């Protein structure tokens, strides 16, 4: 028997959406716009499930649900509403306990999740009603057809939504202008905002929905305190509405799509997930993402976040510890991290207040960072940048120094399962050769080994400048204070007792790796551009130059300088100048290969070394980066848009200079002529200098 579902909602667009979804499942849909129509449908036929909106033209949806409950009907009930007033604990208890409602949902809804919830309800109903007439189809066939139909409905709905926003604006202006009709018009504004809040989000316009939800909340507050309805109050409503219209006018990227003309998406160096109930905060972080070159996926609750990020790689997540509708932030983080490609996602939890219990829950959920909600949006940008860096790091490597092959095998297996590669060394005398060959990020050593103790090994490693700061964890069966003092005196960072508790060992190793990574980033990289510091770059590049001479290969050196940088600082402020440099640094890190090296040489100058690359090939690479950089729009604090560019000179090693200073002198000469020739260009040969005069 096919399931019969009655939808009681006065929004035609919402009913049309459910019509498409339910048809794909073979369910029979009946529709009612008012309570009176719903009563007639319930009297005329057997209904398996009724979905009731909270606010209806002729009454409250709760009243209809009360009638169904009193009739002792076996009809399952789902209550939906975009209005927050229906989602307090008291109302929720009444819906579940007194009115026997199976599901209480907040609009906007995720259509596919609603289907799954309904299927679960119908299947648990003792077999009454079939869950669909599509058993002869493969699952993906129905999903694909449904996705296509939902997208068609979303696109068809946009014009109607524009018209309805216009109607809402008219009601707002009438409420503001006419004191006689103010109460009735205000009621109309709230009702229309409520309806559009739910439907626009369900139909694929969550940002517009967030603004409409804010209007609905403001109008609800003004019903309790009518004195709020001043001229300034309605100006605020109009401003929020105008922002909603702007969001609707902007191109909307669906899941998995990238619009080629969208500069911010094209330059994005990762995707950040933000889950928070405050739409204002979501909007702030989205705008911050545009400035800092990361894409933002923003959602108000756990269900939306799970559905909206399906099949997407998420590099960083900021999740509120206070999610609405009983959402669990720690479960959400674990769910997304369990997906393919997201296991290295960095996670930070945002708390309303700072208390030990919340911090402990965050730590247990393997949070990378914990912060109390801030009024400074830039703080969130710094957090996301740090999480992005972590997610892009290569898998760390541990060197296990252990003469017991079985124990080393066990340890290696546990590390591999936690995303840490490992190398086993059973002969401690080979420590330096192994360190040089494998370049590990941490050393894990037993204390008792033939020939040399773990204490001595620790001292030997610490005596070498290159390895003096590598984390070292010692493993032993000793528990007294004498051992602990000896371990720390030898230079160990930590120790783990045998028998090994797996969780403790992995936790200590991860903590040491993360601390070493963060400290190394600060020591080796420029905090503004993220590029290597000159002091870090020079020894590395000198070694590569020596290797290039041995292999008879070449390195192309580019020296580049931001054009008119002083003018940018003078006209737009040093903060904007910093953003120009930071953006260029991020762009270079994103576009250069792993075998290339770049550093902030000084001021606004940057040096790039293209490994095993002819100068002409390096120019082609840098030309593409220049095109991308000068197309990126920057914005001053006053809202003025401007663009930036750079000039560069390229020289080849060893053909045009036998040492670093000599080859950079050639590149610097070409940079000078690129500036004289009009800037925003790259010169790679002396003939180009002659041509440009």
XYZ file of C-alpha atoms in Angstrom:
693
model
C 0.000 0.000 0.000
C 1.339 3.416 -0.999
C 1.842 5.853 1.888
C -0.454 8.877 2.049
C 1.014 12.144 3.333
C -0.833 15.383 4.034
C 1.173 18.631 3.982
C -0.494 21.552 5.739
C 1.359 24.710 4.712
C 0.194 27.864 2.952
C 3.478 28.325 1.045
C 2.979 27.002 -2.491
C 6.723 26.866 -3.211
C 7.331 24.686 -0.151
C 4.507 22.329 -1.151
C 5.813 22.172 -4.718
C 9.235 21.162 -3.442
C 7.787 18.377 -1.268
C 5.630 17.262 -4.191
C 8.771 16.570 -6.248
C 10.581 14.884 -3.367
C 7.659 12.653 -2.380
C 6.887 11.679 -5.977
C 10.431 10.323 -6.304
C 9.611 7.973 -3.403
C 6.228 6.898 -4.722
C 4.314 8.552 -1.877
C 0.854 10.006 -2.436
C 0.720 13.670 -1.435
C -2.346 15.647 -0.356
C -2.102 19.380 0.220
C -3.879 21.879 2.444
C -3.213 25.594 2.815
C -5.395 26.143 5.881
C -6.542 24.270 8.972
C -10.072 24.096 7.556
C -8.808 22.375 4.383
C -6.703 19.974 6.472
C -9.743 18.949 8.519
C -11.603 18.118 5.308
C -8.713 15.996 3.972
C -8.367 14.100 7.260
C -12.105 13.374 7.321
C -12.147 12.220 3.685
C -9.338 9.630 3.694
C -6.827 7.598 5.651
C -3.638 9.654 6.118
C -0.449 7.915 7.244
C 1.549 11.054 7.980
C 0.688 14.731 8.392
C 3.257 17.540 8.174
C 1.981 20.730 9.809
C 3.472 24.222 9.707
C 3.323 26.311 12.873
C 1.747 29.487 11.477
C -1.221 29.127 9.144
C -3.581 31.784 7.716
C -6.531 30.663 9.825
C -4.794 29.627 13.045
C -1.959 27.945 14.859
C -0.665 24.566 13.631
C -0.530 23.396 17.250
C -4.329 23.584 17.405
C -4.664 21.225 14.439
C -2.210 18.773 16.017
C -4.218 18.909 19.269
C -7.380 17.954 17.352
C -5.581 14.995 15.723
C -4.248 13.837 19.100
C -7.725 14.030 20.721
C -9.245 11.973 17.889
C -6.944 9.043 18.835
C -5.889 8.910 15.179
C -2.964 6.649 14.252
C -1.705 9.290 11.821
C 1.943 10.090 12.389
C 2.685 13.795 12.942
C 5.578 16.072 11.990
C 5.668 19.683 13.104
C 7.737 22.210 11.088
C 8.315 25.897 11.635
C 10.877 28.585 10.960
C 9.747 30.602 13.986
C 12.095 30.194 16.952
C 9.267 30.724 19.417
C 7.978 27.231 18.593
C 11.334 25.627 19.445
C 11.663 26.408 23.143
C 11.810 23.515 25.627
C 8.255 23.995 26.928
C 6.668 23.940 23.472
C 8.847 21.015 22.438
C 7.705 19.026 25.494
C 4.072 19.780 24.712
C 4.507 18.707 21.080
C 6.186 15.410 21.944
C 4.422 14.428 25.183
C 0.909 15.861 24.822
C 0.401 16.053 21.051
C 2.435 12.896 20.329
C 4.403 14.510 17.481
C 7.053 12.182 16.045
C 9.385 14.875 14.702
C 9.825 18.568 15.475
C 11.771 20.237 12.658
C 12.948 23.771 12.036
C 12.819 25.363 8.613
C 14.746 25.641 6.396
C 14.739 21.900 5.807
C 17.183 19.715 3.895
C 14.874 17.885 1.486
C 16.914 14.686 1.287
C 17.183 14.484 5.087
C 13.434 14.974 5.441
C 12.922 12.016 3.098
C 15.221 9.823 5.208
C 13.386 10.807 8.399
C 9.980 10.101 6.871
C 11.133 6.731 5.534
C 12.323 5.817 9.013
C 8.967 6.824 10.525
C 6.943 4.869 7.990
C 9.126 1.783 8.309
C 8.738 1.810 12.086
C 4.969 1.997 11.743
C 4.392 -1.737 11.696
C 4.497 -1.998 7.905
C 1.537 0.344 7.371
C 2.275 2.082 4.106
C 5.060 1.249 1.659
C 8.106 3.505 1.717
C 8.135 3.860 -2.006
C 7.418 2.276 -5.368
C 10.978 2.383 -6.647
C 12.327 -0.985 -5.541
C 13.187 -2.004 -9.096
C 15.475 1.010 -9.508
C 19.043 1.261 -8.301
C 19.310 3.732 -5.399
C 21.501 6.144 -7.326
C 19.012 6.410 -10.192
C 16.308 7.856 -7.964
C 18.770 10.136 -6.189
C 20.107 11.517 -9.471
C 16.640 12.227 -10.845
C 15.599 13.824 -7.578
C 18.701 16.032 -7.482
C 17.994 17.241 -11.009
C 14.376 18.005 -10.202
C 15.298 19.822 -6.991
C 17.794 21.978 -8.869
C 15.159 22.809 -11.490
C 12.752 23.806 -8.722
C 15.406 25.926 -7.046
C 16.083 27.854 -10.245
C 12.384 28.248 -10.991
C 11.738 29.530 -7.471
C 14.223 32.405 -7.637
C 11.973 34.774 -9.623
C 9.065 34.102 -7.325
C 11.320 34.778 -4.342
C 12.335 38.128 -5.858
C 8.676 39.059 -6.237
C 7.907 37.996 -2.670
C 10.819 40.032 -1.312
C 9.359 42.995 -3.194
C 5.969 42.336 -1.584
C 7.648 42.130 1.809
C 9.339 45.480 1.223
C 5.971 47.010 0.366
C 4.487 45.709 3.633
C 7.484 47.042 5.596
C 7.072 50.512 4.107
C 3.345 50.486 4.747
C 3.923 49.515 8.373
C 6.438 52.334 8.726
C 4.259 54.977 7.032
C 0.755 54.305 8.343
C 0.196 54.507 12.093
C -3.433 53.440 11.587
C -2.452 50.206 9.822
C 0.855 49.690 11.639
C -0.307 46.793 13.804
C -1.933 44.876 10.944
C 0.936 45.624 8.539
C 3.502 44.573 11.134
C 1.659 41.281 11.550
C 1.760 40.808 7.768
C 5.511 41.520 7.715
C 6.182 38.906 10.366
C 3.949 36.311 8.719
C 5.470 36.812 5.251
C 9.037 36.827 6.630
C 8.271 33.604 8.520
C 7.009 31.906 5.382
C 9.919 33.045 3.202
C 12.487 32.231 5.911
C 11.564 28.559 5.809
C 10.964 28.140 2.095
C 13.969 30.084 0.790
C 16.340 28.011 2.912
C 14.685 24.741 1.954
C 14.826 25.686 -1.742
C 18.562 26.339 -1.650
C 19.055 29.962 -0.566
C 20.325 29.689 3.042
C 21.916 33.150 3.183
C 18.675 34.822 2.113
C 16.848 32.647 4.635
C 19.150 33.833 7.441
C 18.234 37.472 6.754
C 14.531 36.699 6.639
C 14.825 34.838 9.926
C 16.369 37.935 11.453
C 13.446 40.055 10.208
C 10.992 37.554 11.659
C 12.745 37.667 15.046
C 12.785 41.475 15.085
C 9.079 41.615 14.298
C 8.312 39.038 16.992
C 10.192 41.139 19.560
C 8.248 44.236 18.478
C 4.946 42.456 19.091
C 5.941 42.051 22.734
C 7.265 45.625 22.917
C 5.381 47.744 20.335
C 7.359 50.825 21.347
C 10.308 49.321 19.449
C 8.542 50.087 16.162
C 10.211 53.430 15.570
C 11.361 54.911 12.285
C 14.876 53.618 13.021
C 13.442 50.136 13.625
C 11.925 49.977 10.140
C 15.130 51.366 8.614
C 16.923 48.377 10.164
C 14.312 45.999 8.722
C 14.749 47.553 5.255
C 18.545 47.267 5.505
C 18.329 43.565 6.384
C 15.877 43.053 3.527
C 18.156 44.905 1.081
C 21.023 42.627 2.098
C 18.804 39.591 1.406
C 18.035 40.943 -2.079
C 21.749 41.468 -2.737
C 22.476 37.881 -1.723
C 19.761 36.650 -4.052
C 21.201 38.702 -6.915
C 24.669 37.206 -6.396
C 25.423 33.922 -8.229
C 24.852 30.949 -5.916
C 27.385 28.114 -6.083
C 25.850 24.718 -5.526
C 27.729 21.914 -3.810
C 30.721 20.855 -5.850
C 30.494 23.739 -8.340
C 33.148 26.372 -8.896
C 32.250 29.380 -10.964
C 35.161 30.322 -13.214
C 34.450 34.022 -12.866
C 34.374 33.972 -9.081
C 37.806 35.279 -8.171
C 37.606 34.450 -4.495
C 36.719 30.809 -5.186
C 39.413 30.543 -7.842
C 42.052 31.757 -5.434
C 40.715 29.897 -2.409
C 43.476 27.948 -0.685
C 41.060 25.716 1.196
C 37.493 25.357 2.440
C 36.409 26.268 5.958
C 33.222 24.967 7.572
C 31.511 27.340 10.039
C 28.609 26.038 12.132
C 26.958 28.596 14.384
C 23.395 29.709 15.114
C 24.249 33.419 14.755
C 23.662 34.501 11.106
C 25.550 37.751 11.697
C 28.684 35.857 12.724
C 28.323 33.522 9.724
C 28.158 36.539 7.422
C 31.203 38.158 9.038
C 33.322 35.038 8.621
C 32.165 34.635 5.004
C 33.402 38.168 4.286
C 36.647 37.455 6.127
C 37.097 34.411 3.872
C 37.006 36.660 0.799
C 39.838 38.751 2.230
C 41.976 35.832 3.376
C 41.516 33.564 0.365
C 39.556 30.663 1.793
C 36.116 29.470 0.758
C 33.444 29.352 3.471
C 30.590 26.872 3.918
C 28.336 28.316 6.640
C 25.466 26.508 8.365
C 23.235 27.158 11.362
C 22.992 23.629 12.772
C 24.379 20.095 12.726
C 21.908 18.616 10.231
C 22.458 21.362 7.675
C 26.238 21.087 8.027
C 26.254 17.317 7.485
C 23.987 17.504 4.448
C 25.535 20.639 2.964
C 29.119 19.351 2.998
C 28.462 15.888 1.639
C 31.106 14.886 -0.972
C 33.168 17.991 -0.186
C 36.685 18.227 1.212
C 36.739 20.391 4.323
C 40.143 21.684 5.433
C 39.163 23.542 8.608
C 36.084 23.700 10.827
C 34.893 26.266 13.383
C 31.996 24.781 15.339
C 29.945 26.373 18.101
C 29.674 24.326 21.281
C 26.017 25.481 21.577
C 24.215 24.178 18.495
C 20.423 24.534 18.179
C 17.886 21.684 18.109
C 19.986 19.424 20.329
C 22.917 19.401 17.914
C 26.129 17.781 19.122
C 29.235 19.720 17.976
C 31.658 16.947 18.938
C 29.698 14.310 17.038
C 29.569 16.649 14.032
C 33.362 17.089 14.012
C 33.921 13.331 14.279
C 31.407 12.613 11.493
C 33.092 14.943 9.021
C 36.595 13.806 9.962
C 35.534 10.220 9.251
C 34.862 11.065 5.599
C 37.362 10.298 2.867
C 39.727 13.248 2.398
C 38.717 15.008 5.629
C 40.707 13.003 8.170
C 43.304 15.788 8.509
C 40.693 18.531 8.928
C 41.640 21.018 11.629
C 38.898 21.703 14.176
C 38.334 24.628 16.545
C 35.373 24.877 18.912
C 33.818 28.268 19.737
C 32.273 28.550 23.198
C 29.951 31.254 24.541
C 31.628 31.028 27.945
C 34.919 29.613 29.151
C 34.473 26.681 31.517
C 36.589 23.627 32.253
C 33.878 21.101 31.358
C 33.481 22.486 27.819
C 37.232 22.602 27.318
C 37.495 18.964 28.426
C 34.817 17.896 25.931
C 36.678 19.731 23.185
C 39.950 18.029 24.086
C 38.244 14.617 24.114
C 36.908 15.408 20.625
C 40.551 15.987 19.510
C 40.108 19.709 18.953
C 43.114 21.563 17.604
C 42.015 24.854 19.150
C 39.452 26.128 21.635
C 38.341 29.760 21.789
C 35.732 31.867 23.494
C 33.481 33.752 21.080
C 35.143 36.984 20.001
C 33.839 40.289 18.675
C 36.909 40.543 16.424
C 36.317 38.671 13.129
C 40.040 38.816 12.304
C 40.704 36.436 15.199
C 38.656 33.796 13.374
C 40.711 34.389 10.212
C 43.926 33.706 12.129
C 42.424 30.538 13.605
C 41.274 29.286 10.194
C 44.664 30.045 8.623
C 46.363 28.002 11.332
C 43.938 25.103 10.882
C 44.437 25.251 7.092
C 48.210 24.994 7.485
C 47.788 21.950 9.707
C 45.459 20.202 7.251
C 47.904 20.661 4.367
C 50.924 19.335 6.215
C 52.424 16.137 4.871
C 52.001 13.098 7.111
C 54.485 13.400 9.970
C 57.198 10.781 10.305
C 58.452 9.130 13.486
C 61.806 7.403 13.931
C 61.450 4.399 16.287
C 64.745 3.418 17.941
C 64.043 -0.005 19.438
C 65.936 -3.334 19.521
C 62.712 -5.337 20.033
C 61.353 -5.873 16.507
C 57.952 -7.095 17.743
C 57.383 -4.036 19.903
C 58.603 -1.755 17.102
C 56.130 -3.441 14.741
C 53.257 -2.909 17.174
C 54.204 0.742 17.638
C 54.557 1.312 13.893
C 51.101 -0.164 13.269
C 49.491 2.109 15.869
C 51.213 5.195 14.467
C 50.178 4.363 10.913
C 46.551 4.051 12.023
C 46.801 7.575 13.461
C 48.181 9.123 10.286
C 51.868 9.057 11.297
C 54.465 7.324 9.120
C 57.316 5.548 10.864
C 60.803 4.154 10.307
C 62.389 1.507 12.543
C 66.047 1.667 13.589
C 67.347 -1.311 15.594
C 71.002 -0.213 15.639
C 71.391 3.053 17.602
C 74.903 3.664 16.229
C 73.270 4.457 12.847
C 71.231 7.292 14.325
C 72.767 10.216 12.393
C 72.789 8.482 9.025
C 69.136 7.555 9.572
C 68.189 11.077 10.666
C 69.835 12.538 7.556
C 68.235 10.009 5.211
C 64.685 9.895 6.654
C 64.338 13.459 8.054
C 61.842 12.419 10.786
C 59.662 14.834 12.772
C 59.957 12.993 16.109
C 62.202 10.333 17.716
C 60.700 7.597 19.908
C 63.358 5.591 21.738
C 63.497 2.793 24.278
C 65.716 3.387 27.311
C 67.329 -0.056 27.564
C 69.146 -1.120 24.384
C 72.382 -3.037 23.757
C 75.456 -0.840 23.403
C 73.857 2.530 24.187
C 71.109 3.745 26.493
C 68.199 5.903 25.467
C 69.563 8.640 27.745
C 72.882 8.704 25.899
C 71.138 8.581 22.536
C 69.087 11.592 23.580
C 72.225 13.566 24.563
C 73.992 12.676 21.310
C 71.071 13.871 19.173
C 70.744 17.077 21.204
C 74.460 17.822 20.664
C 73.917 18.270 16.921
C 72.696 21.754 15.990
C 70.462 20.535 13.158
C 68.612 18.077 15.426
C 68.804 19.932 18.716
C 65.096 20.791 18.706
C 63.531 17.582 17.345
C 60.960 16.156 19.834
C 62.217 13.045 21.654
C 59.914 10.679 23.584
C 61.478 7.950 25.743
C 59.766 4.645 26.566
C 60.561 2.758 29.763
C 59.247 0.567 32.560
C 60.818 2.821 35.225
C 58.343 4.804 37.300
C 60.311 6.481 40.097
C 61.327 10.137 40.289
C 64.989 9.316 39.642
C 64.132 8.032 36.186
C 61.932 11.017 35.366
C 64.689 13.446 36.358
C 67.250 11.508 34.302
C 64.980 11.594 31.234
C 64.500 15.350 31.389
C 68.183 15.981 32.213
C 69.154 14.033 29.083
C 66.994 16.363 26.990
C 63.863 14.248 26.474
C 60.614 16.122 25.862
C 58.388 13.404 27.288
C 58.311 9.775 28.387
C 55.758 6.937 28.278
C 55.591 4.050 30.704
C 55.389 0.363 29.810
C 53.016 -1.396 29.525
C 51.909 1.022 26.838
C 48.445 2.576 26.971
C 47.824 3.184 23.288
C 45.668 6.304 23.692
C 48.186 7.920 26.038
C 51.124 7.201 23.741
C 49.385 8.557 20.631
C 48.100 11.578 22.506
C 51.572 12.499 23.759
C 53.145 11.991 20.328
C 50.489 14.095 18.562
C 50.880 16.869 21.144
C 54.666 16.970 20.689
C 54.373 16.940 16.902
C 51.859 19.794 16.904
C 53.903 21.925 19.281
C 57.046 21.368 17.204
C 55.142 22.229 14.019
C 53.770 25.487 15.403
C 57.128 26.556 16.841
C 58.851 25.655 13.582
C 56.358 27.701 11.564
C 57.069 30.755 13.709
C 60.839 30.292 13.516
C 61.154 29.510 9.830
C 58.375 31.518 8.178
C 57.409 35.134 7.841
C 54.228 35.668 9.853
C 52.667 37.982 7.230
C 53.268 36.174 3.926
C 53.738 32.630 5.229
C 56.888 32.357 3.071
C 60.272 31.269 4.393
C 62.403 33.803 6.192
C 65.662 34.839 4.531
C 67.671 33.142 7.294
C 65.827 29.864 6.658
C 65.908 30.132 2.868
C 69.630 30.789 2.337
C 71.153 27.588 3.775
C 68.537 25.454 2.013
C 69.018 27.127 -1.348
C 72.836 27.068 -1.114
C 72.645 23.295 -0.633
C 70.353 23.020 -3.670
C 72.746 25.128 -5.745
C 75.649 22.821 -4.852
C 73.506 19.830 -5.803
C 72.565 21.492 -9.118
C 76.254 21.955 -9.965
C 76.934 18.269 -9.239
C 73.980 17.161 -11.378
C 74.615 19.787 -14.080
C 71.055 21.066 -13.763
C 69.859 24.651 -13.488
C 67.848 26.761 -11.057
C 65.856 29.812 -12.189
C 65.855 32.632 -9.627
C 63.090 35.245 -9.695
C 63.289 38.469 -7.722
C 59.906 40.186 -7.580
C 58.655 43.382 -6.037
C 55.099 44.690 -5.492
C 54.418 47.671 -7.758
C 53.760 51.074 -6.178
C 53.722 49.489 -2.730
C 54.422 52.786 -0.946
C 51.515 54.345 -2.820
C 49.229 51.540 -1.607
C 50.313 52.144 2.000
C 49.896 55.913 1.695
C 46.522 55.791 -0.061
C 44.831 52.884 1.706
C 46.797 52.389 4.932
C 49.427 49.914 6.104
C 46.772 47.335 6.975
C 45.780 47.158 3.281
C 49.456 46.998 2.313
C 49.871 44.031 4.625
C 46.873 42.336 3.007
C 48.434 42.778 -0.446
C 51.655 41.092 0.707
C 49.775 38.359 2.576
C 47.648 37.593 -0.488
C 50.695 37.398 -2.746
C 52.405 35.082 -0.279
C 49.412 32.755 -0.114
C 49.066 32.752 -3.892
C 52.717 31.783 -4.344
C 52.415 28.990 -1.774
C 49.358 27.664 -3.595
C 50.810 27.812 -7.118
C 54.478 26.875 -6.670
C 55.593 23.257 -6.777
C 56.979 21.427 -3.752
C 60.446 21.463 -5.364
C 60.364 25.280 -5.639
C 61.297 27.562 -2.751
C 60.181 31.116 -1.975
C 61.121 33.572 0.743
C 60.402 37.116 1.813
C 63.750 38.693 1.003
C 62.991 42.050 2.606
C 60.232 44.671 2.576
C 57.996 43.932 -0.396
C 60.670 41.881 -2.235
C 60.301 38.114 -2.673
C 62.797 35.602 -4.059
C 61.685 32.377 -5.764
C 64.003 29.507 -6.705
C 62.552 27.223 -9.391
C 64.324 23.880 -9.013
C 65.623 22.137 -12.151
C 63.804 24.672 -14.351
C 64.960 26.800 -17.318
C 64.418 30.547 -16.980
C 61.800 30.675 -19.763
C 59.709 27.972 -18.069
C 59.936 29.883 -14.777
C 58.705 33.020 -16.578
C 55.665 31.187 -17.928
C 54.812 30.006 -14.414
C 55.268 33.467 -12.917
C 53.258 35.096 -15.738
C 50.255 32.964 -14.771
C 50.657 33.967 -11.115
C 50.928 37.658 -12.095
C 47.717 37.435 -14.162
C 45.928 35.895 -11.221
C 47.301 38.374 -8.687
C 46.446 41.539 -10.615
C 42.866 40.356 -11.189
C 42.227 40.022 -7.449
C 40.141 42.898 -5.961
C 41.356 44.415 -2.694
C 39.178 46.647 -0.557
C 40.206 49.497 1.723
C 38.704 50.126 5.141
C 36.489 52.788 3.541
C 35.160 50.255 1.007
C 37.181 51.504 -1.988
C 38.243 48.714 -4.371
C 41.755 48.645 -5.832
C 44.087 46.149 -7.508
C 47.794 45.420 -7.235
C 50.532 43.921 -9.389
C 54.218 43.024 -9.223
C 57.279 43.194 -11.451
C 60.044 40.588 -11.592
C 63.424 39.781 -13.051
C 64.584 36.199 -13.648
C 68.160 34.892 -13.907
C 69.516 31.385 -14.468
C 71.982 29.597 -12.212
C 74.785 28.733 -12.942
C 74.775 30.231 -16.474
C 74.252 33.834 -15.318
C 75.895 33.786 -11.909
C 78.119 31.338 -10.047
C 76.841 32.182 -6.586
C 73.636 33.338 -4.915
C 74.653 37.014 -4.743
C 75.782 37.044 -8.386
C 72.646 35.466 -9.812
C 70.356 37.669 -7.713
C 72.257 40.733 -8.909
C 71.338 39.812 -12.492
C 67.711 39.211 -11.491
C 67.668 42.550 -9.641
C 68.932 44.387 -12.739
C 66.109 42.879 -14.799
C 63.588 43.746 -12.099
C 64.779 47.373 -12.277
C 64.245 47.461 -16.034
C 60.815 45.795 -15.680
C 59.849 48.692 -13.402
C 61.201 51.271 -15.860
C 59.330 49.620 -18.734
C 55.962 50.226 -17.051
C 55.762 47.647 -14.248
C 53.425 44.625 -14.022
C 55.789 42.541 -16.166
C 58.546 39.934 -15.953
C 61.902 40.179 -17.752
C 64.047 37.132 -18.308
C 66.822 38.169 -20.726
C 69.134 41.026 -21.641
C 67.494 41.344 -25.073
C 64.212 42.262 -23.360
C 66.040 45.041 -21.505
C 67.327 46.454 -24.796
C 63.866 46.227 -26.384
C 62.296 48.079 -23.445
C 64.969 50.762 -23.547
